[in-house]
Amino acid sequence: MDEVDRAIVNALQGGFPLTERPFTAAGAALGLSEAALIERIRAMLANGTLTRFGPLFQIERLGGCFVLAAMAVPASELERVAAIVNGRREVAHNYEREHRFNLWFVIAAEDAAAVQATSDEIERASGYPVLSFPKEREYFVEMVLAA
Amino acid sequence: MSTSACIDPMDRALVLATQAGLPLVPRPYDAIGEALGISGEEVRSRLAAMLAQGAIRRIGAVPNHYRLGYRANGMTVWDVDDAEVDRLGALVGSQAFVTHCYRRPRRLPHWPYNLFAMVHGKSRAEVEQKVRTLAELIGSACRDSDVLYSKRILKKTGVRLAARPNIESDRPCSE
């Protein structure tokens, strides 16, 4: 990651223009041509610096449902259970954490019933209980980090 | 939490078309519109409306924070007096180093914590310092707390809706 990539990440974690040629407008602010910006973003997606480039949806505002879930899985079973969890399309992300509850993942689906069904299927396939932690109140969300 | 399944069909199609990312072409909105049978202008105005209503948090680069050097990621969890949790949650959430802050249900006896705040840092020492700051802010309203450091990202694809809506979400929007 060089200085140009860093500048792109810092400038473009939001506010990507909704204009006909958005890469031209965004590139101009960074001193990059449209083609150069597209190529930089493509390369950062390919090497894993970026996980995605596009809209970040807040699915609940569209009538969908997000639930944080946790499982306590013995170390010897972790890879098997993680594969079951990750294999579900509804699982948006999954982290291994240092705790007795060592798998923490987010289930995102179109309604609460679909979230529950996913959680039930993970329990059945893994043989371990899933604890769910639906949010009761959101105080702050702004995942923007300086590169 | 919403339990209704009312997504405007064209907005839903737009989510499906863009949830893995925008096309990396000079006119990405035109390209999406072409695939959906609408104009690029309609794509842009629908995305703008979704931004304004909060259905899109933002549009742009989603970095892998490990790659940016933010290797220490602590999910801090607190058992806070129910009478104080909303006031303190807002205070914790207002700290610049907190990226997410939520109130969630306790799951007794396994899980006594009701306030969750995500703290990112380039080292564990940096996260520990920030956790001390939070502990001071929360003060005596906190009965117990813990920090769950992440060891590995096992998956990070973001939200993916099903390509084909299930029967329930085809229901007309009447709720």
CSV table of C-alpha atoms in Angstrom, one decimal:
chain,number,residue,atom,x,y,z
A,1,MET,CA,0.0,0.0,0.0
A,2,ASP,CA,1.7,3.2,-1.1
A,3,GLU,CA,0.8,6.9,-0.5
A,4,VAL,CA,-1.6,7.0,-3.4
A,5,ASP,CA,-3.6,3.9,-2.1
A,6,ARG,CA,-3.6,5.4,1.4
A,7,ALA,CA,-5.0,8.7,0.0
A,8,ILE,CA,-7.7,6.8,-1.8
A,9,VAL,CA,-8.7,4.8,1.2
A,10,ASN,CA,-8.8,7.9,3.4
A,11,ALA,CA,-10.8,9.9,0.9
A,12,LEU,CA,-13.2,7.3,-0.3
A,13,GLN,CA,-14.6,5.4,2.7
A,14,GLY,CA,-17.8,7.3,1.9
A,15,GLY,CA,-19.0,10.1,-0.3
A,16,PHE,CA,-18.4,8.3,-3.6
A,17,PRO,CA,-20.2,10.6,-6.1
A,18,LEU,CA,-23.6,9.8,-7.5
A,19,THR,CA,-22.7,11.3,-10.8
A,20,GLU,CA,-22.6,10.0,-14.3
A,21,ARG,CA,-18.8,9.5,-14.2
A,22,PRO,CA,-18.1,9.2,-10.5
A,23,PHE,CA,-14.5,7.9,-10.9
A,24,THR,CA,-13.7,11.1,-12.8
A,25,ALA,CA,-15.0,13.3,-10.0
A,26,ALA,CA,-13.5,11.3,-7.2
A,27,GLY,CA,-10.2,10.9,-9.1
A,28,ALA,CA,-9.9,14.7,-9.7
A,29,ALA,CA,-9.9,15.4,-6.0
A,30,LEU,CA,-7.0,13.0,-5.6
A,31,GLY,CA,-5.1,14.1,-8.7
A,32,LEU,CA,-5.8,10.8,-10.5
A,33,SER,CA,-7.4,10.1,-13.9
A,34,GLU,CA,-10.6,8.1,-14.1
A,35,ALA,CA,-8.7,5.1,-15.5
A,36,ALA,CA,-5.9,5.4,-12.8
A,37,LEU,CA,-8.4,5.4,-10.0
A,38,ILE,CA,-10.4,2.5,-11.3
A,39,GLU,CA,-7.1,0.5,-11.7
A,40,ARG,CA,-6.0,1.4,-8.2
A,41,ILE,CA,-9.3,0.2,-6.7
A,42,ARG,CA,-9.3,-3.0,-8.8
A,43,ALA,CA,-5.8,-3.7,-7.5
A,44,MET,CA,-6.7,-3.1,-3.9
A,45,LEU,CA,-9.7,-5.4,-4.2
A,46,ALA,CA,-7.5,-8.1,-5.7
A,47,ASN,CA,-4.8,-7.9,-3.0
A,48,GLY,CA,-7.3,-7.8,-0.1
A,49,THR,CA,-6.7,-4.2,1.0
A,50,LEU,CA,-10.4,-3.5,0.3
A,51,THR,CA,-13.1,-6.1,0.9
A,52,ARG,CA,-15.6,-4.2,-1.2
A,53,PHE,CA,-16.1,-1.0,-3.2
A,54,GLY,CA,-19.7,0.2,-3.3
A,55,PRO,CA,-22.7,0.9,-1.1
A,56,LEU,CA,-22.8,-0.2,2.5
A,57,PHE,CA,-26.3,-1.1,3.2
A,58,GLN,CA,-28.2,-0.7,6.5
A,59,ILE,CA,-30.5,-3.6,5.7
A,60,GLU,CA,-32.9,-2.9,8.6
A,61,ARG,CA,-33.9,0.3,6.9
A,62,LEU,CA,-35.1,-1.7,4.0
A,63,GLY,CA,-37.2,-4.0,6.2
A,64,GLY,CA,-34.4,-6.5,6.8
A,65,CYS,CA,-33.0,-7.8,10.1
A,66,PHE,CA,-29.5,-8.0,11.5
A,67,VAL,CA,-28.6,-10.1,14.6
A,68,LEU,CA,-25.2,-10.6,16.4
A,69,ALA,CA,-24.8,-14.2,17.4
A,70,ALA,CA,-22.2,-16.1,19.4
A,71,MET,CA,-21.2,-19.7,20.0
A,72,ALA,CA,-18.9,-21.4,22.5
A,73,VAL,CA,-17.1,-24.1,20.5
A,74,PRO,CA,-14.2,-26.3,21.7
A,75,ALA,CA,-10.9,-25.6,19.9
A,76,SER,CA,-10.9,-29.1,18.3
A,77,GLU,CA,-14.3,-28.4,16.7
A,78,LEU,CA,-13.6,-24.8,15.7
A,79,GLU,CA,-12.7,-25.3,12.0
A,80,ARG,CA,-15.7,-27.6,11.4
A,81,VAL,CA,-18.2,-25.3,13.0
A,82,ALA,CA,-16.7,-22.1,11.4
A,83,ALA,CA,-17.1,-23.8,8.0
A,84,ILE,CA,-20.8,-24.4,8.8
A,85,VAL,CA,-21.3,-20.8,9.9
A,86,ASN,CA,-19.4,-19.3,7.0
A,87,GLY,CA,-21.2,-21.5,4.5
A,88,ARG,CA,-24.4,-19.6,5.2
A,89,ARG,CA,-25.1,-16.8,2.8
A,90,GLU,CA,-26.9,-14.9,5.6
A,91,VAL,CA,-23.7,-14.7,7.7
A,92,ALA,CA,-22.2,-11.3,6.8
A,93,HIS,CA,-19.1,-11.7,8.8
A,94,ASN,CA,-17.6,-14.0,11.4
A,95,TYR,CA,-14.8,-13.4,13.9
A,96,GLU,CA,-12.9,-15.8,16.1
A,97,ARG,CA,-12.4,-14.1,19.5
A,98,GLU,CA,-10.5,-14.9,22.6
A,99,HIS,CA,-13.2,-16.0,25.0
A,100,ARG,CA,-15.2,-19.0,26.0
A,101,PHE,CA,-17.7,-17.6,23.4
A,102,ASN,CA,-15.2,-17.8,20.6
A,103,LEU,CA,-17.3,-17.4,17.4
A,104,TRP,CA,-19.1,-14.1,16.9
A,105,PHE,CA,-21.0,-13.5,13.7
A,106,VAL,CA,-23.7,-11.4,12.2
A,107,ILE,CA,-26.8,-13.0,10.6
A,108,ALA,CA,-28.4,-10.6,8.1
A,109,ALA,CA,-31.7,-11.6,6.4
A,110,GLU,CA,-34.9,-10.2,5.2
A,111,ASP,CA,-36.9,-10.8,8.3
A,112,ALA,CA,-36.6,-12.1,11.8
A,113,ALA,CA,-38.0,-15.5,10.8
A,114,ALA,CA,-35.2,-15.9,8.2
A,115,VAL,CA,-32.6,-15.0,10.9
A,116,GLN,CA,-34.1,-17.5,13.3
A,117,ALA,CA,-34.2,-20.2,10.6
A,118,THR,CA,-30.5,-19.6,9.9
A,119,SER,CA,-29.6,-19.8,13.6
A,120,ASP,CA,-31.6,-23.0,14.0
A,121,GLU,CA,-29.9,-24.6,11.0
A,122,ILE,CA,-26.4,-23.7,12.3
A,123,GLU,CA,-27.4,-25.2,15.7
A,124,ARG,CA,-28.6,-28.4,14.0
A,125,ALA,CA,-25.6,-28.8,11.7
A,126,SER,CA,-23.0,-28.0,14.3
A,127,GLY,CA,-24.5,-29.5,17.4
A,128,TYR,CA,-23.8,-26.4,19.5
A,129,PRO,CA,-26.2,-23.7,20.7
A,130,VAL,CA,-26.3,-20.2,19.1
A,131,LEU,CA,-26.8,-17.3,21.5
A,132,SER,CA,-28.4,-14.3,19.8
A,133,PHE,CA,-27.9,-10.7,20.7
A,134,PRO,CA,-30.3,-8.5,18.7
A,135,LYS,CA,-29.6,-4.9,19.2
A,136,GLU,CA,-32.0,-3.1,21.4
A,137,ARG,CA,-30.6,0.3,20.8
A,138,GLU,CA,-27.8,1.8,18.6
A,139,TYR,CA,-25.8,4.5,20.1
A,140,PHE,CA,-23.2,4.9,17.4
A,141,VAL,CA,-21.9,3.3,14.2
A,142,GLU,CA,-19.2,4.8,12.0
A,143,MET,CA,-16.6,2.4,10.9
A,144,VAL,CA,-14.2,4.7,9.2
A,145,LEU,CA,-10.5,4.2,10.0
A,146,ALA,CA,-7.5,6.2,8.9
A,147,ALA,CA,-5.2,4.3,6.5
B,1,MET,CA,-35.8,-4.6,15.0
B,2,SER,CA,-38.0,-4.6,12.0
B,3,THR,CA,-39.8,-7.8,11.2
B,4,SER,CA,-41.7,-6.6,8.2
B,5,ALA,CA,-40.3,-7.5,4.8
B,6,CYS,CA,-41.2,-4.4,2.7
B,7,ILE,CA,-38.6,-3.7,0.2
B,8,ASP,CA,-39.5,-1.8,-2.9
B,9,PRO,CA,-38.9,-4.3,-5.7
B,10,MET,CA,-36.6,-2.1,-7.7
B,11,ASP,CA,-34.7,-1.0,-4.6
B,12,ARG,CA,-34.3,-4.7,-3.8
B,13,ALA,CA,-33.0,-5.4,-7.3
B,14,LEU,CA,-30.5,-2.5,-6.8
B,15,VAL,CA,-29.3,-4.0,-3.5
B,16,LEU,CA,-28.8,-7.3,-5.3
B,17,ALA,CA,-27.0,-5.7,-8.2
B,18,THR,CA,-24.6,-3.6,-5.9
B,19,GLN,CA,-24.2,-5.6,-2.7
B,20,ALA,CA,-21.0,-7.2,-3.9
B,21,GLY,CA,-19.7,-3.9,-5.2
B,22,LEU,CA,-20.1,-1.3,-7.9
B,23,PRO,CA,-18.9,-2.2,-11.4
B,24,LEU,CA,-15.4,-0.8,-11.9
B,25,VAL,CA,-16.2,0.9,-15.2
B,26,PRO,CA,-16.4,4.6,-16.1
B,27,ARG,CA,-20.2,4.8,-15.9
B,28,PRO,CA,-21.0,2.3,-13.1
B,29,TYR,CA,-24.6,3.6,-12.6
B,30,ASP,CA,-25.4,3.3,-16.3
B,31,ALA,CA,-24.1,-0.2,-16.3
B,32,ILE,CA,-26.3,-1.2,-13.3
B,33,GLY,CA,-29.3,0.5,-14.9
B,34,GLU,CA,-28.7,-1.4,-18.1
B,35,ALA,CA,-28.8,-4.7,-16.3
B,36,LEU,CA,-32.0,-3.7,-14.5
B,37,GLY,CA,-33.8,-2.1,-17.4
B,38,ILE,CA,-33.8,1.4,-15.9
B,39,SER,CA,-31.8,4.5,-16.6
B,40,GLY,CA,-28.6,5.3,-14.9
B,41,GLU,CA,-30.2,8.5,-13.7
B,42,GLU,CA,-32.9,6.4,-11.9
B,43,VAL,CA,-30.2,4.3,-10.4
B,44,ARG,CA,-28.5,7.4,-9.0
B,45,SER,CA,-31.7,8.9,-7.7
B,46,ARG,CA,-32.7,5.7,-6.0
B,47,LEU,CA,-29.3,5.3,-4.4
B,48,ALA,CA,-29.4,8.9,-3.3
B,49,ALA,CA,-32.9,8.3,-1.7
B,50,MET,CA,-31.6,5.2,0.1
B,51,LEU,CA,-28.6,7.3,1.4
B,52,ALA,CA,-30.9,10.0,2.6
B,53,GLN,CA,-33.2,7.5,4.4
B,54,GLY,CA,-30.2,5.7,5.9
B,55,ALA,CA,-30.8,2.4,4.0
B,56,ILE,CA,-27.3,3.0,2.6
B,57,ARG,CA,-24.8,4.1,5.3
B,58,ARG,CA,-22.3,5.3,2.7
B,59,ILE,CA,-20.9,4.5,-0.7
B,60,GLY,CA,-17.2,3.9,-1.2
B,61,ALA,CA,-14.2,1.8,-0.2
B,62,VAL,CA,-14.7,-0.8,2.5
B,63,PRO,CA,-11.2,-1.6,3.8
B,64,ASN,CA,-10.0,-4.7,5.5
B,65,HIS,CA,-8.9,-3.1,8.7
B,66,TYR,CA,-6.3,-5.7,9.4
B,67,ARG,CA,-4.6,-4.6,6.2
B,68,LEU,CA,-4.6,-1.0,7.4
B,69,GLY,CA,-2.7,-2.1,10.5
B,70,TYR,CA,-5.7,-2.2,12.9
B,71,ARG,CA,-4.8,-5.6,14.1
B,72,ALA,CA,-6.0,-5.2,17.6
B,73,ASN,CA,-9.8,-5.2,17.6
B,74,GLY,CA,-11.5,-5.5,21.0
B,75,MET,CA,-15.2,-6.0,21.5
B,76,THR,CA,-15.6,-4.4,24.9
B,77,VAL,CA,-18.7,-5.5,26.8
B,78,TRP,CA,-20.1,-4.0,30.0
B,79,ASP,CA,-22.8,-4.9,32.6
B,80,VAL,CA,-24.3,-1.5,33.1
B,81,ASP,CA,-27.1,-0.5,35.4
B,82,ASP,CA,-30.3,-0.5,33.2
B,83,ALA,CA,-31.2,2.9,34.6
B,84,GLU,CA,-27.9,4.3,33.3
B,85,VAL,CA,-27.2,2.3,30.2
B,86,ASP,CA,-28.8,4.8,27.7
B,87,ARG,CA,-27.0,7.8,29.0
B,88,LEU,CA,-23.7,5.9,29.2
B,89,GLY,CA,-24.1,4.2,25.9
B,90,ALA,CA,-24.5,7.6,24.2
B,91,LEU,CA,-21.4,8.8,26.0
B,92,VAL,CA,-19.3,5.7,25.1
B,93,GLY,CA,-20.6,5.9,21.5
B,94,SER,CA,-19.4,9.5,21.2
B,95,GLN,CA,-15.7,8.6,21.8
B,96,ALA,CA,-13.8,9.0,18.6
B,97,PHE,CA,-12.2,5.5,18.9
B,98,VAL,CA,-15.5,3.6,19.3
B,99,THR,CA,-16.7,2.4,15.9
B,100,HIS,CA,-19.9,0.7,17.0
B,101,CYS,CA,-21.9,0.9,20.2
B,102,TYR,CA,-25.1,-1.0,21.0
B,103,ARG,CA,-27.3,-2.0,23.8
B,104,ARG,CA,-28.1,-5.7,23.6
B,105,PRO,CA,-29.9,-8.2,25.9
B,106,ARG,CA,-28.1,-10.1,28.6
B,107,ARG,CA,-28.1,-13.9,28.4
B,108,LEU,CA,-28.0,-15.0,32.0
B,109,PRO,CA,-26.3,-17.0,33.4
B,110,HIS,CA,-23.9,-17.2,30.5
B,111,TRP,CA,-23.6,-13.5,29.5
B,112,PRO,CA,-24.2,-10.6,32.0
B,113,TYR,CA,-23.3,-7.8,29.6
B,114,ASN,CA,-25.8,-5.3,28.1
B,115,LEU,CA,-23.5,-2.7,26.5
B,116,PHE,CA,-21.2,-3.5,23.6
B,117,ALA,CA,-18.6,-1.1,22.2
B,118,MET,CA,-16.1,-2.0,19.5
B,119,VAL,CA,-12.6,-0.5,19.9
B,120,HIS,CA,-9.9,-0.7,17.2
B,121,GLY,CA,-6.2,0.0,17.6
B,122,LYS,CA,-2.9,-0.8,16.0
B,123,SER,CA,-1.7,-2.6,19.1
B,124,ARG,CA,-3.3,-4.3,22.1
B,125,ALA,CA,-1.7,-1.7,24.3
B,126,GLU,CA,-3.5,1.0,22.4
B,127,VAL,CA,-6.8,-0.8,22.8
B,128,GLU,CA,-6.1,-1.4,26.5
B,129,GLN,CA,-5.5,2.3,27.0
B,130,LYS,CA,-8.8,3.1,25.3
B,131,VAL,CA,-10.7,0.5,27.4
B,132,ARG,CA,-9.4,2.3,30.5
B,133,THR,CA,-10.8,5.5,29.2
B,134,LEU,CA,-14.2,3.8,28.7
B,135,ALA,CA,-14.0,2.3,32.2
B,136,GLU,CA,-13.5,5.7,33.7
B,137,LEU,CA,-16.4,7.2,31.8
B,138,ILE,CA,-18.8,4.4,32.8
B,139,GLY,CA,-17.6,4.5,36.4
B,140,SER,CA,-19.6,2.9,39.2
B,141,ALA,CA,-22.6,2.1,37.0
B,142,CYS,CA,-20.5,-0.8,35.6
B,143,ARG,CA,-20.8,-4.0,37.6
B,144,ASP,CA,-18.5,-6.1,35.4
B,145,SER,CA,-16.8,-5.9,32.0
B,146,ASP,CA,-14.7,-7.9,29.6
B,147,VAL,CA,-12.8,-7.4,26.3
B,148,LEU,CA,-13.0,-10.0,23.6
B,149,TYR,CA,-10.1,-9.6,21.2
B,150,SER,CA,-10.4,-10.9,17.7
B,151,LYS,CA,-8.0,-13.6,16.7
B,152,ARG,CA,-9.1,-14.1,13.1
B,153,ILE,CA,-11.5,-12.8,10.5
B,154,LEU,CA,-13.2,-16.0,9.4
B,155,LYS,CA,-15.6,-14.3,7.0
B,156,LYS,CA,-16.2,-10.7,5.8
B,157,THR,CA,-18.5,-10.5,2.8
B,158,GLY,CA,-21.0,-8.0,4.2
B,159,VAL,CA,-24.8,-8.4,3.7
B,160,ARG,CA,-26.0,-10.6,0.9
B,161,LEU,CA,-29.7,-10.8,0.2
B,162,ALA,CA,-30.9,-14.0,-1.6
B,163,ALA,CA,-31.1,-13.7,-5.3
B,164,ARG,CA,-34.6,-15.0,-5.3
B,165,PRO,CA,-37.0,-13.5,-2.7
B,166,ASN,CA,-38.7,-16.0,-0.5
B,167,ILE,CA,-42.5,-16.1,-0.5
B,168,GLU,CA,-43.0,-14.0,2.6
B,169,SER,CA,-41.0,-11.1,1.2
B,170,ASP,CA,-43.2,-11.1,-1.9
B,171,ARG,CA,-46.1,-10.2,0.3
B,172,PRO,CA,-47.6,-6.8,-0.6
B,173,CYS,CA,-46.5,-4.0,1.7
B,174,SER,CA,-49.4,-3.5,4.0
B,175,GLU,CA,-47.8,-3.4,7.5
